[in-house]
PDB file of C-alpha atoms in Angstrom:
ATOM      1  CA  MET S   1      77.561 163.745  53.258  1.00  0.00           C
ATOM      2  CA  THR S   2      78.150 160.070  53.654  1.00  0.00           C
ATOM      3  CA  PRO S   3      78.866 159.291  57.588  1.00  0.00           C
ATOM      4  CA  THR S   4      82.379 158.032  58.268  1.00  0.00           C
ATOM      5  CA  PRO S   5      81.740 154.550  59.401  1.00  0.00           C
ATOM      6  CA  LEU S   6      82.963 153.960  63.187  1.00  0.00           C
ATOM      7  CA  ALA S   7      85.557 151.524  63.800  1.00  0.00           C
ATOM      8  CA  TRP S   8      86.533 150.291  67.205  1.00  0.00           C
ATOM      9  CA  VAL S   9      90.651 149.828  67.711  1.00  0.00           C
ATOM     10  CA  SER S  10      91.839 147.943  70.512  1.00  0.00           C
ATOM     11  CA  SER S  11      94.760 149.448  72.632  1.00  0.00           C
ATOM     12  CA  GLY S  12      96.128 147.398  75.534  1.00  0.00           C
ATOM     13  CA  MET S  13      92.931 147.502  78.145  1.00  0.00           C
ATOM     14  CA  SER S  14      91.325 150.178  75.949  1.00  0.00           C
ATOM     15  CA  PHE S  15      89.094 150.630  73.062  1.00  0.00           C
ATOM     16  CA  LEU S  16      89.601 153.511  70.949  1.00  0.00           C
ATOM     17  CA  ALA S  17      86.529 154.572  68.608  1.00  0.00           C
ATOM     18  CA  MET S  18      87.538 156.206  65.123  1.00  0.00           C
ATOM     19  CA  ALA S  19      85.806 157.896  62.414  1.00  0.00           C
ATOM     20  CA  GLY S  20      88.403 157.706  59.667  1.00  0.00           C
ATOM     21  CA  THR S  21      91.669 158.815  61.323  1.00  0.00           C
ATOM     22  CA  GLN S  22      89.946 160.829  63.973  1.00  0.00           C
ATOM     23  CA  PHE S  23      89.598 159.712  67.624  1.00  0.00           C
ATOM     24  CA  LEU S  24      86.422 159.918  69.109  1.00  0.00           C
ATOM     25  CA  SER S  25      86.176 158.430  72.731  1.00  0.00           C
ATOM     26  CA  VAL S  26      88.262 155.961  74.763  1.00  0.00           C
ATOM     27  CA  THR S  27      86.725 153.361  76.522  1.00  0.00           C
ATOM     28  CA  ALA S  28      88.332 151.815  79.145  1.00  0.00           C
ATOM     29  CA  ILE S  29      88.011 148.227  80.459  1.00  0.00           C
ATOM     30  CA  ALA S  30      89.161 147.029  83.949  1.00  0.00           C
ATOM     31  CA  SER S  31      91.779 144.591  84.286  1.00  0.00           C
ATOM     32  CA  THR S  32      89.716 142.768  86.736  1.00  0.00           C
ATOM     33  CA  ILE S  33      86.677 142.230  84.170  1.00  0.00           C
ATOM     34  CA  LEU S  34      87.722 139.237  81.930  1.00  0.00           C
ATOM     35  CA  LEU S  35      85.847 137.694  79.292  1.00  0.00           C
ATOM     36  CA  PRO S  36      85.330 134.010  79.646  1.00  0.00           C
ATOM     37  CA  PRO S  37      87.280 131.730  77.216  1.00  0.00           C
ATOM     38  CA  PRO S  38      85.331 129.583  75.019  1.00  0.00           C
ATOM     39  CA  ALA S  39      84.020 126.345  76.116  1.00  0.00           C
ATOM     40  CA  LEU S  40      85.986 123.662  75.377  1.00  0.00           C
ATOM     41  CA  PRO S  41      84.223 120.050  74.014  1.00  0.00           C
ATOM     42  CA  PRO S  42      83.792 117.671  76.557  1.00  0.00           C
ATOM     43  CA  ALA S  43      86.706 114.981  76.435  1.00  0.00           C
ATOM     44  CA  PRO S  44      85.633 111.799  74.444  1.00  0.00           C
ATOM     45  CA  PRO S  45      85.274 108.944  76.691  1.00  0.00           C
ATOM     46  CA  ASP S  46      87.874 106.889  74.735  1.00  0.00           C
ATOM     47  CA  HIS S  47      91.230 108.232  75.654  1.00  0.00           C
ATOM     48  CA  ARG S  48      92.631 106.335  72.473  1.00  0.00           C
ATOM     49  CA  ALA S  49      90.835 107.927  69.900  1.00  0.00           C
ATOM     50  CA  VAL S  50      91.549 111.864  71.295  1.00  0.00           C
ATOM     51  CA  LEU S  51      94.111 112.596  74.267  1.00  0.00           C
ATOM     52  CA  TRP S  52      93.747 116.236  75.447  1.00  0.00           C
ATOM     53  CA  ARG S  53      96.835 116.120  77.755  1.00  0.00           C
ATOM     54  CA  CYS S  54      99.508 112.801  78.642  1.00  0.00           C
ATOM     55  CA  PRO S  55      97.993 111.330  81.969  1.00  0.00           C
ATOM     56  CA  ALA S  56     100.014 112.590  84.969  1.00  0.00           C
ATOM     57  CA  SER S  57      99.760 108.693  86.211  1.00  0.00           C
ATOM     58  CA  LEU S  58     102.486 107.797  83.510  1.00  0.00           C
ATOM     59  CA  ALA S  59     105.731 106.435  85.472  1.00  0.00           C
ATOM     60  CA  GLN S  60     108.422 108.340  83.167  1.00  0.00           C
ATOM     61  CA  PRO S  61     111.806 108.364  84.935  1.00  0.00           C
ATOM     62  CA  MET S  62     114.169 110.566  83.145  1.00  0.00           C
ATOM     63  CA  PRO S  63     117.750 109.170  81.669  1.00  0.00           C
ATOM     64  CA  SER S  64     120.986 110.922  82.213  1.00  0.00           C
ATOM     65  CA  PRO S  65     121.350 114.004  79.664  1.00  0.00           C
ATOM     66  CA  ARG S  66     124.981 112.830  78.958  1.00  0.00           C
ATOM     67  CA  HIS S  67     123.401 109.886  77.247  1.00  0.00           C
ATOM     68  CA  ALA S  68     121.334 109.559  73.864  1.00  0.00           C
ATOM     69  CA  ARG S  69     117.769 108.959  74.609  1.00  0.00           C
ATOM     70  CA  PHE S  70     114.707 109.313  72.201  1.00  0.00           C
ATOM     71  CA  PRO S  71     110.947 109.138  73.287  1.00  0.00           C
ATOM     72  CA  VAL S  72     108.629 106.570  72.594  1.00  0.00           C
ATOM     73  CA  LYS S  73     105.528 108.199  72.426  1.00  0.00           C
ATOM     74  CA  MET S  74     101.425 106.636  72.598  1.00  0.00           C
ATOM     75  CA  GLN S  75      99.146 108.992  71.545  1.00  0.00           C
ATOM     76  CA  GLY S  76     102.019 111.745  71.888  1.00  0.00           C
ATOM     77  CA  CYS S  77     102.657 110.494  75.638  1.00  0.00           C
ATOM     78  CA  VAL S  78     105.943 109.278  76.230  1.00  0.00           C
ATOM     79  CA  VAL S  79     106.057 105.343  77.444  1.00  0.00           C
ATOM     80  CA  ALA S  80     109.595 104.305  77.148  1.00  0.00           C
ATOM     81  CA  TYR S  81     113.190 105.491  75.744  1.00  0.00           C
ATOM     82  CA  VAL S  82     115.278 104.036  73.244  1.00  0.00           C
ATOM     83  CA  ALA S  83     118.840 105.175  72.269  1.00  0.00           C
ATOM     84  CA  ASP S  84     117.922 105.118  68.357  1.00  0.00           C
ATOM     85  CA  ALA S  85     115.935 108.270  66.691  1.00  0.00           C
ATOM     86  CA  ILE S  86     114.706 106.323  64.164  1.00  0.00           C
ATOM     87  CA  GLN S  87     113.770 103.372  66.239  1.00  0.00           C
ATOM     88  CA  ALA S  88     111.748 105.512  68.477  1.00  0.00           C
ATOM     89  CA  ASP S  89     109.649 107.079  65.564  1.00  0.00           C
ATOM     90  CA  GLN S  90     108.889 103.606  64.031  1.00  0.00           C
ATOM     91  CA  LEU S  91     108.241 101.984  67.131  1.00  0.00           C
ATOM     92  CA  SER S  92     105.174 105.077  67.995  1.00  0.00           C
ATOM     93  CA  GLN S  93     103.829 104.621  64.763  1.00  0.00           C
ATOM     94  CA  ARG S  94     103.479 100.954  65.385  1.00  0.00           C
ATOM     95  CA  LEU S  95     102.116 101.107  68.663  1.00  0.00           C
ATOM     96  CA  ASP S  96      99.500 104.013  67.783  1.00  0.00           C
ATOM     97  CA  ARG S  97      98.679 101.735  64.864  1.00  0.00           C
ATOM     98  CA  GLN S  98      97.808  99.012  67.229  1.00  0.00           C
ATOM     99  CA  LEU S  99      96.255 100.943  69.670  1.00  0.00           C
ATOM    100  CA  SER S 100      93.484 101.950  67.326  1.00  0.00           C
ATOM    101  CA  ASP S 101      92.841  98.313  66.383  1.00  0.00           C
ATOM    102  CA  PRO S 102      90.184  96.727  68.655  1.00  0.00           C
ATOM    103  CA  ALA S 103      91.434  93.355  67.513  1.00  0.00           C
ATOM    104  CA  ILE S 104      94.494  93.723  69.661  1.00  0.00           C
ATOM    105  CA  ASP S 105      94.656  92.334  73.473  1.00  0.00           C
ATOM    106  CA  TRP S 106      96.802  95.194  75.072  1.00  0.00           C
ATOM    107  CA  SER S 107      95.850  93.037  78.502  1.00  0.00           C
ATOM    108  CA  ALA S 108      98.696  90.586  77.160  1.00  0.00           C
ATOM    109  CA  VAL S 109     101.342  93.329  77.340  1.00  0.00           C
ATOM    110  CA  THR S 110     104.127  91.920  79.916  1.00  0.00           C
ATOM    111  CA  PRO S 111     107.499  92.880  80.805  1.00  0.00           C
ATOM    112  CA  HIS S 112     109.730  89.344  80.338  1.00  0.00           C
ATOM    113  CA  LEU S 113     113.347  88.436  81.234  1.00  0.00           C
ATOM    114  CA  VAL S 114     115.479  85.985  79.552  1.00  0.00           C
ATOM    115  CA  GLY S 115     118.719  85.439  81.015  1.00  0.00           C
ATOM    116  CA  ALA S 116     119.646  88.986  80.969  1.00  0.00           C
ATOM    117  CA  ALA S 117     117.527  90.530  78.299  1.00  0.00           C
ATOM    118  CA  LEU S 118     114.820  92.273  79.141  1.00  0.00           C
ATOM    119  CA  THR S 119     111.578  92.503  76.772  1.00  0.00           C
ATOM    120  CA  ILE S 120     107.972  94.008  76.672  1.00  0.00           C
ATOM    121  CA  GLN S 121     105.986  91.427  74.651  1.00  0.00           C
ATOM    122  CA  ARG S 122     102.467  91.279  73.978  1.00  0.00           C
ATOM    123  CA  GLY S 123     102.162  87.459  73.773  1.00  0.00           C
ATOM    124  CA  SER S 124     105.172  86.114  71.280  1.00  0.00           C
ATOM    125  CA  GLU S 125     105.309  89.654  69.670  1.00  0.00           C
ATOM    126  CA  ILE S 126     108.450  91.583  71.148  1.00  0.00           C
ATOM    127  CA  LEU S 127     107.276  95.441  71.422  1.00  0.00           C
ATOM    128  CA  LEU S 128     110.677  96.812  73.050  1.00  0.00           C
ATOM    129  CA  ARG S 129     114.067  95.377  73.817  1.00  0.00           C
ATOM    130  CA  LEU S 130     115.953  97.234  76.817  1.00  0.00           C
ATOM    131  CA  ASP S 131     119.824  96.631  77.289  1.00  0.00           C
ATOM    132  CA  PRO S 132     120.532  96.497  81.491  1.00  0.00           C
ATOM    133  CA  ALA S 133     123.621  98.464  80.679  1.00  0.00           C
ATOM    134  CA  TRP S 134     121.940 101.161  78.995  1.00  0.00           C
ATOM    135  CA  ALA S 135     119.135 101.048  81.430  1.00  0.00           C
ATOM    136  CA  GLN S 136     121.502 102.198  84.528  1.00  0.00           C
ATOM    137  CA  GLN S 137     121.425 105.716  83.412  1.00  0.00           C
ATOM    138  CA  PHE S 138     117.752 106.007  84.376  1.00  0.00           C
ATOM    139  CA  GLY S 139     118.845 105.926  88.113  1.00  0.00           C
ATOM    140  CA  THR S 140     116.885 102.514  88.716  1.00  0.00           C
ATOM    141  CA  HIS S 141     117.042  99.120  88.682  1.00  0.00           C
ATOM    142  CA  PRO S 142     116.471  97.591  85.241  1.00  0.00           C
ATOM    143  CA  HIS S 143     113.343  95.493  86.404  1.00  0.00           C
ATOM    144  CA  ARG S 144     111.742  98.320  87.805  1.00  0.00           C
ATOM    145  CA  LEU S 145     112.407 100.550  84.674  1.00  0.00           C
ATOM    146  CA  ILE S 146     110.888  97.669  82.198  1.00  0.00           C
ATOM    147  CA  THR S 147     107.930  97.111  84.419  1.00  0.00           C
ATOM    148  CA  ASP S 148     106.988 100.858  84.318  1.00  0.00           C
ATOM    149  CA  TRP S 149     107.233 100.948  80.661  1.00  0.00           C
ATOM    150  CA  ALA S 150     105.101  97.868  79.988  1.00  0.00           C
ATOM    151  CA  ASN S 151     102.801  99.481  82.472  1.00  0.00           C
ATOM    152  CA  ASN S 152     102.693 103.013  80.524  1.00  0.00           C
ATOM    153  CA  MET S 153     101.623 100.794  77.930  1.00  0.00           C
ATOM    154  CA  ARG S 154      98.946  99.096  79.642  1.00  0.00           C
ATOM    155  CA  TRP S 155      97.731 102.324  80.846  1.00  0.00           C
ATOM    156  CA  MET S 156      97.699 104.121  77.732  1.00  0.00           C
ATOM    157  CA  ALA S 157      95.510 100.806  76.431  1.00  0.00           C
ATOM    158  CA  GLY S 158      93.081 101.066  78.938  1.00  0.00           C
ATOM    159  CA  HIS S 159      94.517  98.314  81.231  1.00  0.00           C
ATOM    160  CA  ARG S 160      95.623  98.112  85.014  1.00  0.00           C
ATOM    161  CA  PRO S 161      99.044  98.370  85.574  1.00  0.00           C
ATOM    162  CA  PHE S 162     101.290  95.333  87.296  1.00  0.00           C
ATOM    163  CA  THR S 163     102.739  96.045  90.447  1.00  0.00           C
ATOM    164  CA  LEU S 164     106.531  95.566  90.991  1.00  0.00           C
ATOM    165  CA  ALA S 165     106.602  92.142  92.283  1.00  0.00           C
ATOM    166  CA  GLN S 166     103.639  90.921  90.126  1.00  0.00           C
ATOM    167  CA  ALA S 167     106.070  91.661  87.210  1.00  0.00           C
ATOM    168  CA  GLN S 168     109.165  89.906  88.635  1.00  0.00           C
ATOM    169  CA  LYS S 169     107.304  87.078  89.319  1.00  0.00           C
ATOM    170  CA  GLN S 170     106.497  87.183  85.764  1.00  0.00           C
ATOM    171  CA  MET S 171     109.827  87.726  84.557  1.00  0.00           C
ATOM    172  CA  TYR S 172     111.337  84.981  87.008  1.00  0.00           C
ATOM    173  CA  ALA S 173     108.584  82.639  86.353  1.00  0.00           C
ATOM    174  CA  VAL S 174     107.885  81.800  89.657  1.00  0.00           C
ATOM    175  CA  ALA S 175     105.125  81.432  92.166  1.00  0.00           C
ATOM    176  CA  ALA S 176     103.953  81.942  95.569  1.00  0.00           C
ATOM    177  CA  THR S 177     104.019  78.801  97.797  1.00  0.00           C
ATOM    178  CA  ALA S 178     102.287  78.235 101.005  1.00  0.00           C
ATOM    179  CA  GLN S 179     105.630  78.909 103.146  1.00  0.00           C
ATOM    180  CA  VAL S 180     104.879  82.386 104.409  1.00  0.00           C
ATOM    181  CA  SER S 181     106.823  84.116 107.641  1.00  0.00           C
ATOM    182  CA  GLN S 182     106.857  87.146 109.322  1.00  0.00           C
ATOM    183  CA  GLY S 183     109.503  88.971 111.269  1.00  0.00           C
ATOM    184  CA  ALA S 184     111.982  92.110 110.197  1.00  0.00           C
ATOM    185  CA  ALA S 185     114.169  92.723 107.270  1.00  0.00           C
ATOM    186  CA  SER S 186     117.648  94.512 107.766  1.00  0.00           C
ATOM    187  CA  TRP S 187     119.681  95.398 104.972  1.00  0.00           C
ATOM    188  CA  TYR S 188     123.365  95.684 103.924  1.00  0.00           C
ATOM    189  CA  GLY S 189     125.249  97.581 101.169  1.00  0.00           C
ATOM    190  CA  PRO S 190     128.387  99.812 100.821  1.00  0.00           C
ATOM    191  CA  TYR S 191     131.385  97.914 103.113  1.00  0.00           C
ATOM    192  CA  PHE S 192     129.804  94.571 101.751  1.00  0.00           C
ATOM    193  CA  HIS S 193     129.657  95.727  97.971  1.00  0.00           C
ATOM    194  CA  GLY S 194     132.292  94.022  95.988  1.00  0.00           C
ATOM    195  CA  ARG S 195     132.931  91.186  98.586  1.00  0.00           C
ATOM    196  CA  MET S 196     132.071  87.736  97.439  1.00  0.00           C
ATOM    197  CA  THR S 197     128.526  86.190  98.751  1.00  0.00           C
ATOM    198  CA  ALA S 198     128.178  82.374  99.827  1.00  0.00           C
ATOM    199  CA  ASN S 199     126.817  81.400  96.242  1.00  0.00           C
ATOM    200  CA  GLY S 200     130.602  82.780  95.219  1.00  0.00           C
ATOM    201  CA  GLU S 201     128.661  85.730  93.422  1.00  0.00           C
ATOM    202  CA  ILE S 202     130.235  89.208  93.955  1.00  0.00           C
ATOM    203  CA  TYR S 203     127.829  90.696  96.235  1.00  0.00           C
ATOM    204  CA  ASN S 204     126.058  93.818  94.149  1.00  0.00           C
ATOM    205  CA  GLN S 205     124.274  96.224  96.488  1.00  0.00           C
ATOM    206  CA  HIS S 206     122.191  97.293  93.456  1.00  0.00           C
ATOM    207  CA  ASP S 207     120.833  94.390  92.725  1.00  0.00           C
ATOM    208  CA  LEU S 208     117.759  92.644  93.734  1.00  0.00           C
ATOM    209  CA  THR S 209     119.275  89.704  96.046  1.00  0.00           C
ATOM    210  CA  ALA S 210     119.316  89.098  99.654  1.00  0.00           C
ATOM    211  CA  ALA S 211     120.636  86.979 102.689  1.00  0.00           C
ATOM    212  CA  HIS S 212     118.832  84.231 104.329  1.00  0.00           C
ATOM    213  CA  ARG S 213     120.243  82.028 106.954  1.00  0.00           C
ATOM    214  CA  ASP S 214     118.285  78.705 105.723  1.00  0.00           C
ATOM    215  CA  LEU S 215     116.636  78.802 102.192  1.00  0.00           C
ATOM    216  CA  PRO S 216     118.661  77.049  99.411  1.00  0.00           C
ATOM    217  CA  LEU S 217     120.873  79.294  97.489  1.00  0.00           C
ATOM    218  CA  GLY S 218     118.931  80.480  94.317  1.00  0.00           C
ATOM    219  CA  THR S 219     115.570  80.593  95.775  1.00  0.00           C
ATOM    220  CA  TYR S 220     113.313  83.340  94.970  1.00  0.00           C
ATOM    221  CA  VAL S 221     111.174  84.894  97.649  1.00  0.00           C
ATOM    222  CA  GLN S 222     108.854  88.005  97.785  1.00  0.00           C
ATOM    223  CA  VAL S 223     109.258  90.392 100.986  1.00  0.00           C
ATOM    224  CA  THR S 224     106.497  92.926 101.846  1.00  0.00           C
ATOM    225  CA  ASN S 225     107.180  95.679 104.109  1.00  0.00           C
ATOM    226  CA  ARG S 226     104.046  95.240 106.329  1.00  0.00           C
ATOM    227  CA  SER S 227     104.253  98.809 107.551  1.00  0.00           C
ATOM    228  CA  ASN S 228     103.415 100.245 103.620  1.00  0.00           C
ATOM    229  CA  GLY S 229     102.479  97.233 101.794  1.00  0.00           C
ATOM    230  CA  ARG S 230     105.473  97.663  99.239  1.00  0.00           C
ATOM    231  CA  SER S 231     107.010  94.508  97.888  1.00  0.00           C
ATOM    232  CA  VAL S 232     109.818  92.960  95.888  1.00  0.00           C
ATOM    233  CA  VAL S 233     111.220  89.979  94.954  1.00  0.00           C
ATOM    234  CA  VAL S 234     114.833  89.197  95.625  1.00  0.00           C
ATOM    235  CA  ARG S 235     117.084  86.256  94.916  1.00  0.00           C
ATOM    236  CA  ILE S 236     118.928  84.604  97.988  1.00  0.00           C
ATOM    237  CA  ASN S 237     122.646  84.579  97.275  1.00  0.00           C
ATOM    238  CA  ASP S 238     124.225  84.947 100.704  1.00  0.00           C
ATOM    239  CA  ARG S 239     123.649  83.775 104.336  1.00  0.00           C
ATOM    240  CA  GLY S 240     122.690  85.950 107.206  1.00  0.00           C
ATOM    241  CA  PRO S 241     121.874  87.922 109.250  1.00  0.00           C
ATOM    242  CA  TYR S 242     123.098  86.517 112.414  1.00  0.00           C
ATOM    243  CA  LEU S 243     122.028  89.431 114.661  1.00  0.00           C
ATOM    244  CA  ASP S 244     119.024  89.242 116.429  1.00  0.00           C
ATOM    245  CA  GLU S 245     118.219  85.854 115.073  1.00  0.00           C
ATOM    246  CA  ASP S 246     114.681  85.684 116.583  1.00  0.00           C
ATOM    247  CA  TYR S 247     113.744  89.092 115.237  1.00  0.00           C
ATOM    248  CA  ARG S 248     115.592  89.382 111.529  1.00  0.00           C
ATOM    249  CA  ILE S 249     114.668  86.742 109.090  1.00  0.00           C
ATOM    250  CA  ILE S 250     116.381  88.346 105.854  1.00  0.00           C
ATOM    251  CA  ASP S 251     119.046  90.691 105.282  1.00  0.00           C
ATOM    252  CA  LEU S 252     118.030  92.720 101.867  1.00  0.00           C
ATOM    253  CA  SER S 253     120.461  94.288  99.534  1.00  0.00           C
ATOM    254  CA  HIS S 254     120.358  98.098  99.323  1.00  0.00           C
ATOM    255  CA  GLN S 255     118.608  98.376  96.186  1.00  0.00           C
ATOM    256  CA  ALA S 256     115.520  96.068  97.837  1.00  0.00           C
ATOM    257  CA  ALA S 257     115.752  98.209 100.944  1.00  0.00           C
ATOM    258  CA  GLN S 258     114.993 101.377  98.959  1.00  0.00           C
ATOM    259  CA  ILE S 259     112.194  99.443  97.188  1.00  0.00           C
ATOM    260  CA  LEU S 260     110.470  98.609 100.367  1.00  0.00           C
ATOM    261  CA  GLU S 261     111.309 102.110 101.445  1.00  0.00           C
ATOM    262  CA  GLY S 262     112.842 100.578 104.424  1.00  0.00           C
ATOM    263  CA  GLU S 263     116.342 102.245 103.740  1.00  0.00           C
ATOM    264  CA  ASP S 264     116.259 104.885 106.415  1.00  0.00           C
ATOM    265  CA  GLN S 265     114.727 102.587 109.139  1.00  0.00           C
ATOM    266  CA  GLY S 266     117.421 100.102 108.707  1.00  0.00           C
ATOM    267  CA  VAL S 267     114.825  97.240 109.900  1.00  0.00           C
ATOM    268  CA  VAL S 268     111.132  96.859 109.154  1.00  0.00           C
ATOM    269  CA  PRO S 269     108.581  94.516 109.585  1.00  0.00           C
ATOM    270  CA  ILE S 270     107.906  92.398 106.552  1.00  0.00           C
ATOM    271  CA  GLU S 271     106.042  89.211 105.272  1.00  0.00           C
ATOM    272  CA  LEU S 272     108.159  86.510 103.201  1.00  0.00           C
ATOM    273  CA  VAL S 273     106.696  84.193 100.880  1.00  0.00           C
ATOM    274  CA  VAL S 274     108.876  81.753  99.046  1.00  0.00           C
ATOM    275  CA  LEU S 275     108.667  81.214  95.462  1.00  0.00           C
ATOM    276  CA  GLN S 276     108.823  78.141  93.527  1.00  0.00           C
ATOM    277  CA  ALA S 277     109.478  78.137  89.590  1.00  0.00           C
ATOM    278  CA  GLN S 278     106.183  78.004  87.491  1.00  0.00           C
ATOM    279  CA  PRO S 279     107.120  76.119  84.250  1.00  0.00           C
ATOM    280  CA  GLN S 280     104.046  77.960  82.183  1.00  0.00           C
ATOM    281  CA  PRO S 281     103.599  81.940  82.079  1.00  0.00           C
ATOM    282  CA  ILE S 282     102.053  83.192  84.981  1.00  0.00           C
ATOM    283  CA  ALA S 283      98.825  85.056  84.193  1.00  0.00           C
ATOM    284  CA  PHE S 284      98.221  88.410  85.447  1.00  0.00           C
ATOM    285  CA  ASN S 285      96.033  88.460  88.310  1.00  0.00           C
ATOM    286  CA  PRO S 286      95.145  92.154  89.401  1.00  0.00           C
ATOM    287  CA  THR S 287      93.388  90.572  92.447  1.00  0.00           C
ATOM    288  CA  GLU S 288      96.456  88.474  93.986  1.00  0.00           C
ATOM    289  CA  ARG S 289      97.940  90.756  96.522  1.00  0.00           C
ATOM    290  CA  ARG S 290      98.745  89.664  99.842  1.00  0.00           C
ATOM    291  CA  PHE S 291      99.270  93.475 100.940  1.00  0.00           C
ATOM    292  CA  GLN S 292      98.420  96.535  98.419  1.00  0.00           C
ATOM    293  CA  ASP S 293     101.832  96.968  97.106  1.00  0.00           C
ATOM    294  CA  GLN S 294     102.726  99.473  94.788  1.00  0.00           C
ATOM    295  CA  ALA S 295     104.759  99.439  91.671  1.00  0.00           C
ATOM    296  CA  LYS S 296     107.011 102.055  92.035  1.00  0.00           C
TER     297      LYS S 296
END
């Protein structure tokens, strides 16, 4: 008689030995004994070839859910958003094709500002346009958003990101001068929001502006919080402050104070560097930083 072949059938945490339709034995496996998962191959050295997961370092603020937004991806990772699904898909494919081309210089990816138009460019090639009004849905200043998105693309291509102040100097085409001062910065917000400033503009606490007693209106300055190293570039469009004049040297907008993380303190120690127009585009110099300022 030919013996019936045995079969092992799994049932939950047990294995049943069967011969035909007869149960022969039950072998239980303790729940604390787990077989190790199969070993995964090591991640490739070049993350552009195979991306196992999107890096946590990608700064990606989420838009308001009431607005249409479609993700732009590089190697499957969201680096930006646009308002059109077809545009998002086409741009994602284009970026992935270019990312695999070793002849393309991704270090040239920079945010740009022309009038009110915000773009991310690689040299003269425009990769993405951002409508500043549409950008408001992300709950951050458009200049911070375009900088984050440019940095996401740079990071995916293996290049160092910009700090916010570096990106702003690129966008405004300004460079540092030897005119440096130290003191304290305060900020002014809701009470003055909507009022006229010294240069005739309507004060907007969400813009990156400031009041200074002496500097010409329209001057750009870089302000660095000396307690944490965070920097921002603001435009002087108002006069002040007029309290504690020996101590306070600039009055920031609410938005600028938030970026410097000085909103809660009210008054923070700062360094102020006057900037001047730079006729030629400023090359990104990752070592240029008086303090270790941050891009976020």
